């Protein structure tokens, strides 16, 4: 009905105003020519390029280039995951972490075991576990005549998704997923530990310590303190398949404390270790620690609730947090199908996408974050999703959680805060980035010079140079200028706008990290 009405109104206007279509046709022709020119960048020769621009108001496709070619989306997959989570779990959904017991309490003694039960909260900090310990102490418990047991049965025991590369396993952006975990910071990089490195005296070993304090990893210190004028050469890396975090290289005298993140091999053991330390700090004694499923008859002694999903979307999408995506996939599976697995959660995702008109047979997702190179979807599907969700009641919260071009605040600009500054796109492009080796994607919304809202998706696969993000930025800048006077200055042959104030640069990222999301290297 909406499409028919748009066509009828448009036909009526054309009859009433002879020649009215000519300026619009000219404008659209100019846009197509300019985007063709931008996307002819020589760095894309031999690569797969897909692009779609939609006008939701008229339902017209303003530009397309291989729109149905299925490509690796990288973190653009998080658009699907976040939408499915909002649909399946609701914007007010919260993760819960509880402490339960079955035994009776006699004075300050609990007769029986204490259970720490998680549901996958990726935002659980060490302070959250300390507050749970406070609640146990406030209840008057000083002695547990039993064990402290971790219950991570809300999710299955698979920590890593299909298609994740072994080379990524030690890094925090590929941390294992568990129903019990710890985040070391307010980026909520769950399943990882921060390693603090401080220089001492020249020639002496540096001082290292985990944050939070934990025995979940063993830090092997091979780094030295260098001369004050030396260049820092620091490496913090967990040995593959082990809990040994190797610190090597060196840092100059007086250079201050440095922090690096490493994934942990067992997030459940990590969470249990942090919690048992919190209990001990409050003088609560117990016989031992272990893992077990909480009995059904157990009563709740304390509970921590996460922020609602509508707020979690901000660190999730702004910083392209992989752990959040995977926790939400498993949570969808558990809540909707009673099984906290990738298979169940992705089944829920496909069902929710189908309800929105996105045909499941035309894309493949094997994880929720897009870290897997087995994922495959077309720019037309990304653009269609961006279009249809504008009608959902949670849309404004979701759109605000997308990175905003050129916005300097980290939790506003996100992975786009260093891109498209001082251009027409600054503050007018809300879009999800996606980057990995040979893959770059940008999909979202742009407000044009006339206030019109357009939807776009640009995905590159198979390029051999550093990610040509500036080409995607040039597309977004051109769309932001759409409709301005003579439709703005035509881009130069390199895809950049001819106006000196309309240059869209790549974010400054170390060369060896340029292939990935800038948030993964903490460079944005």
XYZ file of C-alpha atoms in Angstrom:
524
model
C 0.000 0.000 0.000
C 2.789 2.442 0.920
C 4.621 1.703 -2.333
C 1.422 2.172 -4.370
C 0.690 5.476 -2.649
C 4.196 6.759 -3.322
C 3.933 5.835 -6.992
C 0.469 7.429 -7.301
C 1.586 10.682 -5.700
C 4.692 10.781 -7.856
C 2.650 10.161 -11.027
C 0.216 12.934 -10.073
C 3.055 15.409 -9.519
C 4.578 14.561 -12.890
C 1.232 15.211 -14.606
C 0.729 18.483 -12.757
C 4.210 19.878 -13.329
C 5.544 19.216 -16.825
C 9.271 18.602 -16.859
C 9.456 18.155 -13.049
C 11.267 14.843 -13.425
C 14.178 16.333 -15.320
C 16.050 17.923 -12.363
C 15.595 14.795 -10.245
C 16.760 12.567 -13.080
C 19.764 14.811 -13.607
C 20.566 14.758 -9.903
C 20.364 10.984 -9.733
C 22.427 10.628 -12.895
C 25.098 12.872 -11.402
C 25.076 10.796 -8.201
C 25.500 7.557 -10.116
C 28.348 8.967 -12.174
C 30.134 10.277 -9.096
C 29.777 7.019 -7.155
C 30.973 5.054 -10.182
C 34.021 7.292 -10.277
C 34.714 6.917 -6.545
C 34.419 3.146 -6.696
C 36.804 2.911 -9.644
C 39.711 3.473 -7.254
C 42.689 1.425 -8.546
C 43.191 -0.151 -5.115
C 39.927 -2.022 -5.722
C 41.049 -3.537 -9.000
C 40.482 -7.283 -8.795
C 38.491 -6.930 -5.554
C 34.790 -7.633 -5.068
C 32.803 -4.431 -4.598
C 29.165 -4.245 -3.599
C 27.194 -1.068 -2.964
C 23.560 -0.017 -2.564
C 21.970 3.353 -1.840
C 18.241 3.472 -1.020
C 15.845 6.361 -0.522
C 13.350 5.125 2.106
C 10.927 7.965 1.423
C 10.369 6.914 -2.181
C 11.623 3.305 -1.905
C 13.850 4.016 -4.882
C 17.277 2.448 -5.350
C 19.485 5.457 -6.145
C 22.602 3.411 -6.787
C 23.602 -0.223 -7.017
C 26.735 -2.121 -7.853
C 26.696 -5.912 -7.530
C 23.971 -5.497 -4.898
C 23.239 -9.212 -4.529
C 26.822 -10.441 -4.498
C 27.366 -12.232 -1.185
C 30.457 -10.923 0.563
C 32.157 -11.358 3.937
C 30.560 -8.588 6.039
C 33.048 -8.494 8.959
C 31.451 -6.501 11.797
C 28.524 -5.417 9.640
C 27.116 -8.774 10.806
C 26.476 -7.023 14.137
C 23.633 -5.131 12.448
C 21.787 -8.442 12.067
C 22.681 -9.615 15.574
C 21.689 -6.415 17.361
C 18.369 -6.173 15.529
C 17.542 -9.821 16.219
C 18.394 -9.358 19.909
C 16.119 -6.335 20.192
C 13.330 -8.282 18.516
C 13.805 -11.532 20.467
C 14.887 -10.259 23.887
C 13.493 -6.727 23.931
C 15.265 -3.420 24.665
C 14.772 -3.856 28.434
C 16.431 -7.284 28.599
C 19.084 -7.638 31.316
C 21.629 -10.331 32.062
C 21.534 -11.637 35.655
C 24.306 -13.041 37.840
C 23.175 -14.629 41.074
C 24.512 -16.203 44.250
C 22.351 -19.049 45.549
C 22.392 -21.660 48.306
C 20.486 -24.789 49.318
C 21.732 -25.182 52.880
C 20.289 -23.531 55.943
C 21.952 -20.613 57.669
C 22.652 -20.889 61.390
C 23.966 -17.657 62.728
C 26.988 -16.770 60.630
C 27.335 -20.264 59.202
C 25.868 -21.463 55.895
C 25.438 -25.219 55.975
C 26.084 -26.206 52.377
C 27.498 -24.961 49.116
C 27.350 -21.465 47.619
C 26.555 -21.276 43.890
C 27.634 -18.494 41.541
C 25.254 -18.699 38.563
C 25.671 -16.646 35.401
C 23.568 -15.967 32.329
C 26.286 -14.530 30.096
C 26.607 -10.927 31.288
C 29.488 -9.461 29.209
C 29.448 -6.262 31.306
C 30.220 -7.931 34.645
C 33.154 -6.148 36.259
C 35.214 -7.233 39.264
C 33.301 -4.569 41.197
C 30.087 -6.440 40.408
C 31.465 -9.573 42.026
C 32.571 -7.506 45.020
C 29.036 -6.189 45.430
C 27.702 -9.745 45.379
C 30.199 -10.626 48.125
C 29.023 -7.565 50.071
C 25.465 -8.869 49.937
C 26.575 -12.245 51.296
C 28.423 -10.522 54.132
C 25.423 -8.256 54.788
C 23.324 -11.405 55.207
C 25.545 -12.288 58.145
C 27.317 -15.231 56.502
C 30.898 -15.621 57.675
C 31.495 -19.337 57.177
C 30.420 -21.536 54.269
C 30.440 -25.179 55.338
C 30.810 -26.263 51.760
C 32.300 -25.095 48.475
C 31.894 -22.053 46.269
C 30.721 -23.483 42.936
C 30.497 -21.812 39.519
C 27.440 -22.588 37.382
C 27.875 -21.637 33.715
C 25.256 -24.105 32.435
C 23.083 -21.306 31.015
C 25.272 -21.548 27.897
C 26.829 -24.617 26.292
C 30.527 -25.342 26.777
C 31.719 -24.129 23.357
C 33.784 -21.012 23.856
C 34.796 -20.212 20.275
C 32.518 -19.882 17.258
C 32.800 -21.604 13.878
C 35.392 -20.174 11.558
C 37.363 -18.211 14.135
C 41.028 -18.353 13.230
C 43.542 -19.923 15.584
C 45.810 -16.896 15.167
C 43.146 -14.696 16.824
C 42.597 -16.957 19.832
C 45.035 -15.204 22.252
C 43.591 -11.738 21.623
C 40.835 -10.104 23.642
C 38.618 -9.449 20.606
C 38.338 -13.235 20.180
C 37.897 -14.132 23.859
C 35.935 -17.314 24.673
C 32.239 -16.900 25.463
C 30.834 -18.225 28.733
C 27.781 -17.728 30.936
C 30.208 -16.549 33.641
C 32.919 -14.063 32.758
C 34.658 -10.856 33.814
C 35.316 -7.586 31.973
C 38.467 -5.681 33.034
C 37.257 -2.266 31.878
C 34.207 -0.174 31.012
C 34.571 -1.015 27.338
C 33.316 -4.339 28.732
C 35.870 -6.527 26.984
C 34.616 -9.668 28.698
C 36.756 -12.777 28.937
C 39.946 -10.745 28.969
C 42.396 -9.500 31.567
C 44.358 -6.258 31.539
C 48.105 -6.631 32.021
C 49.714 -3.563 33.598
C 53.359 -2.961 32.729
C 55.426 -0.420 34.666
C 59.088 0.474 34.115
C 61.524 0.162 37.018
C 65.260 0.897 36.850
C 67.193 0.777 33.602
C 68.179 -2.766 32.721
C 65.868 -4.309 35.304
C 62.707 -6.344 34.629
C 59.555 -4.303 34.302
C 56.854 -4.745 36.936
C 53.765 -6.594 35.706
C 50.396 -7.313 37.298
C 46.953 -8.451 36.110
C 43.867 -6.279 36.476
C 41.753 -7.491 38.142
C 43.973 -9.647 40.335
C 43.534 -13.253 39.231
C 45.233 -16.606 38.885
C 43.258 -17.310 35.696
C 46.420 -16.535 33.722
C 50.125 -16.905 34.461
C 52.123 -13.835 33.479
C 55.650 -14.619 32.282
C 57.732 -11.461 32.487
C 60.566 -11.258 29.935
C 60.475 -7.483 29.430
C 63.136 -5.043 30.568
C 63.291 -1.377 31.462
C 65.048 0.600 28.726
C 66.972 3.880 28.639
C 64.818 7.023 28.883
C 65.327 7.898 25.210
C 64.713 4.355 23.917
C 61.702 3.356 21.839
C 59.189 1.102 23.582
C 59.004 -2.397 22.107
C 56.397 -4.152 24.182
C 54.564 -7.381 23.355
C 51.839 -8.911 25.547
C 50.558 -12.163 24.092
C 48.978 -15.314 25.484
C 50.651 -18.483 24.217
C 48.190 -20.355 22.021
C 46.112 -22.922 23.891
C 47.577 -22.066 27.300
C 47.054 -19.683 30.207
C 50.598 -18.267 29.924
C 50.713 -14.565 28.994
C 54.203 -13.678 27.736
C 55.355 -10.086 28.293
C 58.450 -9.320 26.217
C 60.395 -6.394 24.798
C 60.915 -3.283 26.886
C 59.658 0.161 27.953
C 61.726 3.275 28.720
C 62.415 4.553 32.227
C 59.796 7.095 33.297
C 57.367 6.235 30.495
C 54.484 5.475 32.837
C 52.204 2.486 33.216
C 51.012 0.711 30.087
C 48.039 -1.610 29.816
C 47.448 -4.375 27.324
C 44.576 -6.830 27.054
C 44.779 -10.591 26.721
C 42.009 -13.144 26.469
C 41.797 -15.801 29.198
C 41.486 -19.491 28.306
C 38.645 -20.210 30.781
C 36.254 -17.327 31.544
C 34.296 -19.378 34.087
C 37.418 -20.137 36.148
C 38.312 -16.438 35.850
C 34.938 -15.316 37.227
C 35.074 -17.871 40.050
C 38.581 -16.732 40.999
C 37.536 -13.068 41.130
C 34.448 -13.924 43.211
C 36.262 -16.157 45.712
C 38.847 -13.377 46.225
C 36.010 -10.933 46.931
C 34.557 -13.323 49.530
C 37.960 -13.804 51.172
C 38.500 -10.032 51.356
C 35.309 -9.819 53.404
C 36.475 -12.488 55.790
C 34.128 -15.174 54.453
C 35.675 -18.628 54.617
C 34.760 -21.721 52.579
C 36.129 -25.197 52.030
C 37.036 -25.036 48.334
C 35.957 -24.051 44.841
C 34.635 -25.937 41.838
C 31.912 -26.074 39.204
C 28.399 -27.519 39.423
C 24.856 -26.936 38.227
C 22.706 -25.078 40.754
C 19.978 -27.309 42.239
C 16.430 -26.230 41.423
C 15.545 -25.851 45.093
C 18.332 -23.294 45.685
C 17.270 -19.921 47.050
C 18.631 -16.603 45.790
C 20.868 -14.734 48.232
C 22.137 -11.940 45.970
C 21.793 -10.838 42.368
C 23.502 -8.461 39.971
C 21.564 -7.184 36.968
C 23.263 -5.740 33.909
C 22.326 -2.519 32.183
C 19.334 -2.964 29.835
C 19.986 -3.968 26.250
C 19.056 -0.492 24.974
C 22.100 0.854 26.887
C 24.354 -2.112 26.171
C 23.929 -1.323 22.471
C 26.236 1.683 22.888
C 29.514 -0.078 23.804
C 28.438 -3.038 21.670
C 27.985 -1.134 18.402
C 30.089 1.993 18.943
C 33.167 -0.115 19.784
C 32.228 -3.163 17.692
C 32.488 -5.494 20.688
C 32.610 -9.114 19.540
C 31.941 -10.614 22.959
C 28.674 -8.717 23.288
C 27.472 -10.066 19.963
C 28.212 -13.673 20.837
C 26.708 -13.430 24.328
C 23.513 -12.045 22.802
C 23.350 -14.854 20.248
C 23.582 -17.486 22.967
C 21.146 -15.557 25.166
C 18.606 -15.547 22.324
C 18.993 -19.298 21.990
C 18.546 -19.854 25.715
C 15.583 -17.514 26.193
C 13.638 -18.468 23.067
C 14.624 -22.111 22.516
C 15.945 -23.203 25.896
C 19.465 -23.817 24.571
C 22.330 -21.381 25.027
C 24.265 -22.298 21.897
C 25.289 -20.661 18.648
C 23.107 -23.074 16.714
C 19.983 -22.226 18.708
C 20.720 -18.492 18.865
C 21.424 -18.163 15.165
C 18.206 -20.063 14.493
C 16.368 -17.368 16.448
C 18.245 -14.707 14.492
C 17.194 -16.206 11.163
C 13.564 -16.408 12.298
C 13.554 -12.770 13.378
C 15.207 -11.663 10.157
C 12.621 -13.572 8.126
C 9.841 -11.793 10.020
C 11.403 -8.506 8.884
C 11.519 -9.688 5.279
C 15.208 -10.686 5.122
C 15.270 -14.097 3.426
C 17.465 -16.509 5.481
C 18.350 -18.603 2.407
C 20.237 -15.655 0.927
C 22.855 -15.113 3.637
C 25.016 -17.158 6.018
C 26.005 -16.316 9.591
C 27.928 -18.772 11.756
C 28.627 -16.293 14.561
C 27.136 -13.052 15.822
C 30.116 -10.727 15.571
C 31.293 -11.215 12.000
C 34.736 -12.393 13.105
C 34.305 -15.584 11.068
C 35.292 -15.536 7.404
C 32.508 -18.087 6.782
C 29.901 -15.343 7.149
C 28.373 -14.127 3.899
C 25.699 -11.578 2.994
C 24.899 -9.070 0.265
C 24.911 -5.257 0.480
C 21.273 -5.291 -0.703
C 20.322 -7.281 2.407
C 22.167 -4.915 4.713
C 20.485 -1.924 3.081
C 17.075 -3.606 3.237
C 17.474 -4.303 6.949
C 18.521 -0.711 7.621
C 15.401 0.430 5.790
C 12.796 -1.849 7.397
C 13.931 -1.354 11.005
C 13.082 2.368 10.826
C 9.514 1.322 11.675
C 10.453 -0.593 14.834
C 9.655 0.993 18.237
C 13.269 0.691 19.434
C 14.749 2.225 16.287
C 15.936 5.551 17.743
C 17.865 3.819 20.549
C 19.459 1.497 18.005
C 20.398 4.224 15.546
C 21.944 6.356 18.304
C 24.139 3.370 19.190
C 25.702 3.325 15.712
C 29.047 5.139 15.303
C 28.617 8.788 14.294
C 31.045 10.205 11.721
C 33.571 12.688 13.103
C 32.101 12.889 16.619
C 35.152 13.205 18.928
C 33.610 11.555 21.991
C 34.492 7.865 22.020
C 31.050 6.689 23.036
C 29.439 8.871 20.374
C 31.766 8.632 17.392
C 32.887 5.093 18.142
C 34.796 3.533 15.253
C 33.921 6.548 13.061
C 35.178 9.263 15.384
C 38.398 9.712 13.411
C 36.740 9.512 10.013
C 35.028 12.088 7.777
C 35.939 15.009 10.038
C 35.470 18.477 8.535
C 33.276 17.114 5.737
C 29.586 17.257 4.935
C 29.321 13.771 6.438
C 30.499 14.815 9.901
C 27.587 14.381 12.301
C 25.351 13.273 9.424
C 26.453 9.662 8.942
C 25.457 6.981 11.453
C 26.913 3.693 10.276
C 28.431 0.389 11.305
C 32.005 -0.266 10.283
C 33.558 -3.641 9.567
C 37.220 -4.478 9.039
C 39.447 -7.518 8.849
C 42.165 -8.682 6.491
C 40.906 -8.136 2.934
C 37.471 -6.963 4.138
C 36.053 -3.500 4.723
C 32.403 -2.509 5.106
C 30.368 0.558 5.969
C 26.572 0.451 6.175
C 24.136 2.885 7.713
C 22.271 6.144 7.350
C 23.182 9.527 5.900
C 21.347 12.827 6.155
C 21.747 14.767 2.913
C 22.133 18.516 2.500
C 18.378 18.795 1.984
C 17.592 16.841 5.168
C 16.684 13.668 3.319
C 17.569 10.361 5.005
C 19.272 7.790 2.791
C 20.306 4.225 3.529
C 23.577 2.860 2.152
C 25.850 -0.174 2.279
C 29.347 -0.411 0.790
C 31.314 -3.653 1.160
C 34.768 -4.501 -0.219
C 36.342 -7.977 -0.259
C 39.637 -9.206 -1.628
C 41.731 -6.032 -1.799
C 45.448 -6.500 -1.201
C 46.446 -3.115 0.196
C 45.555 -1.506 3.496
C 41.769 -1.146 3.816
C 40.601 1.592 1.393
C 38.274 3.096 4.005
C 38.753 6.527 2.466
C 36.846 5.276 -0.584
C 33.886 4.331 1.589
C 34.173 7.668 3.343
C 34.125 9.441 -0.011
C 30.877 7.624 -0.868
C 29.323 8.780 2.412
C 30.550 12.356 1.897
C 29.072 12.395 -1.602
C 25.737 11.145 -0.287
C 25.751 13.819 2.412
C 26.111 16.457 -0.343
C 23.340 14.946 -2.425
C 20.870 17.597 -3.524
C 23.039 20.593 -2.638
C 22.630 23.206 -5.383
C 24.167 21.679 -8.479
C 24.582 18.613 -6.252
C 27.980 19.640 -5.001
C 31.377 19.523 -6.563
C 32.120 16.355 -8.483
C 34.677 14.119 -6.789
C 38.157 13.962 -8.203
C 39.385 10.807 -9.885
C 40.748 9.526 -6.553
C 37.251 9.579 -5.086
C 37.769 12.641 -2.889
C 35.665 15.757 -3.038
C 37.234 18.646 -4.935
C 36.550 21.121 -2.131
C 39.520 21.410 0.261
C 37.145 21.191 3.222
C 35.609 17.952 1.959
C 38.486 15.518 2.365
C 37.707 12.249 4.182
C 40.811 10.657 5.650
C 41.484 7.235 7.118
C 41.744 7.078 10.906
C 45.306 7.072 12.142
C 46.003 3.403 12.876
C 49.351 1.625 13.201
C 50.110 -0.170 9.906
C 50.151 -3.638 11.458
C 46.726 -3.061 13.002
C 45.102 -1.250 10.090
C 43.363 -4.385 8.849
C 41.099 -4.568 11.915
C 38.490 -2.424 13.619
C 40.296 0.527 15.194
C 38.499 -0.159 18.486
C 40.121 -3.610 18.630
C 43.548 -1.968 18.836
C 42.168 0.806 21.106
C 43.296 3.380 18.544
C 39.860 5.007 18.337
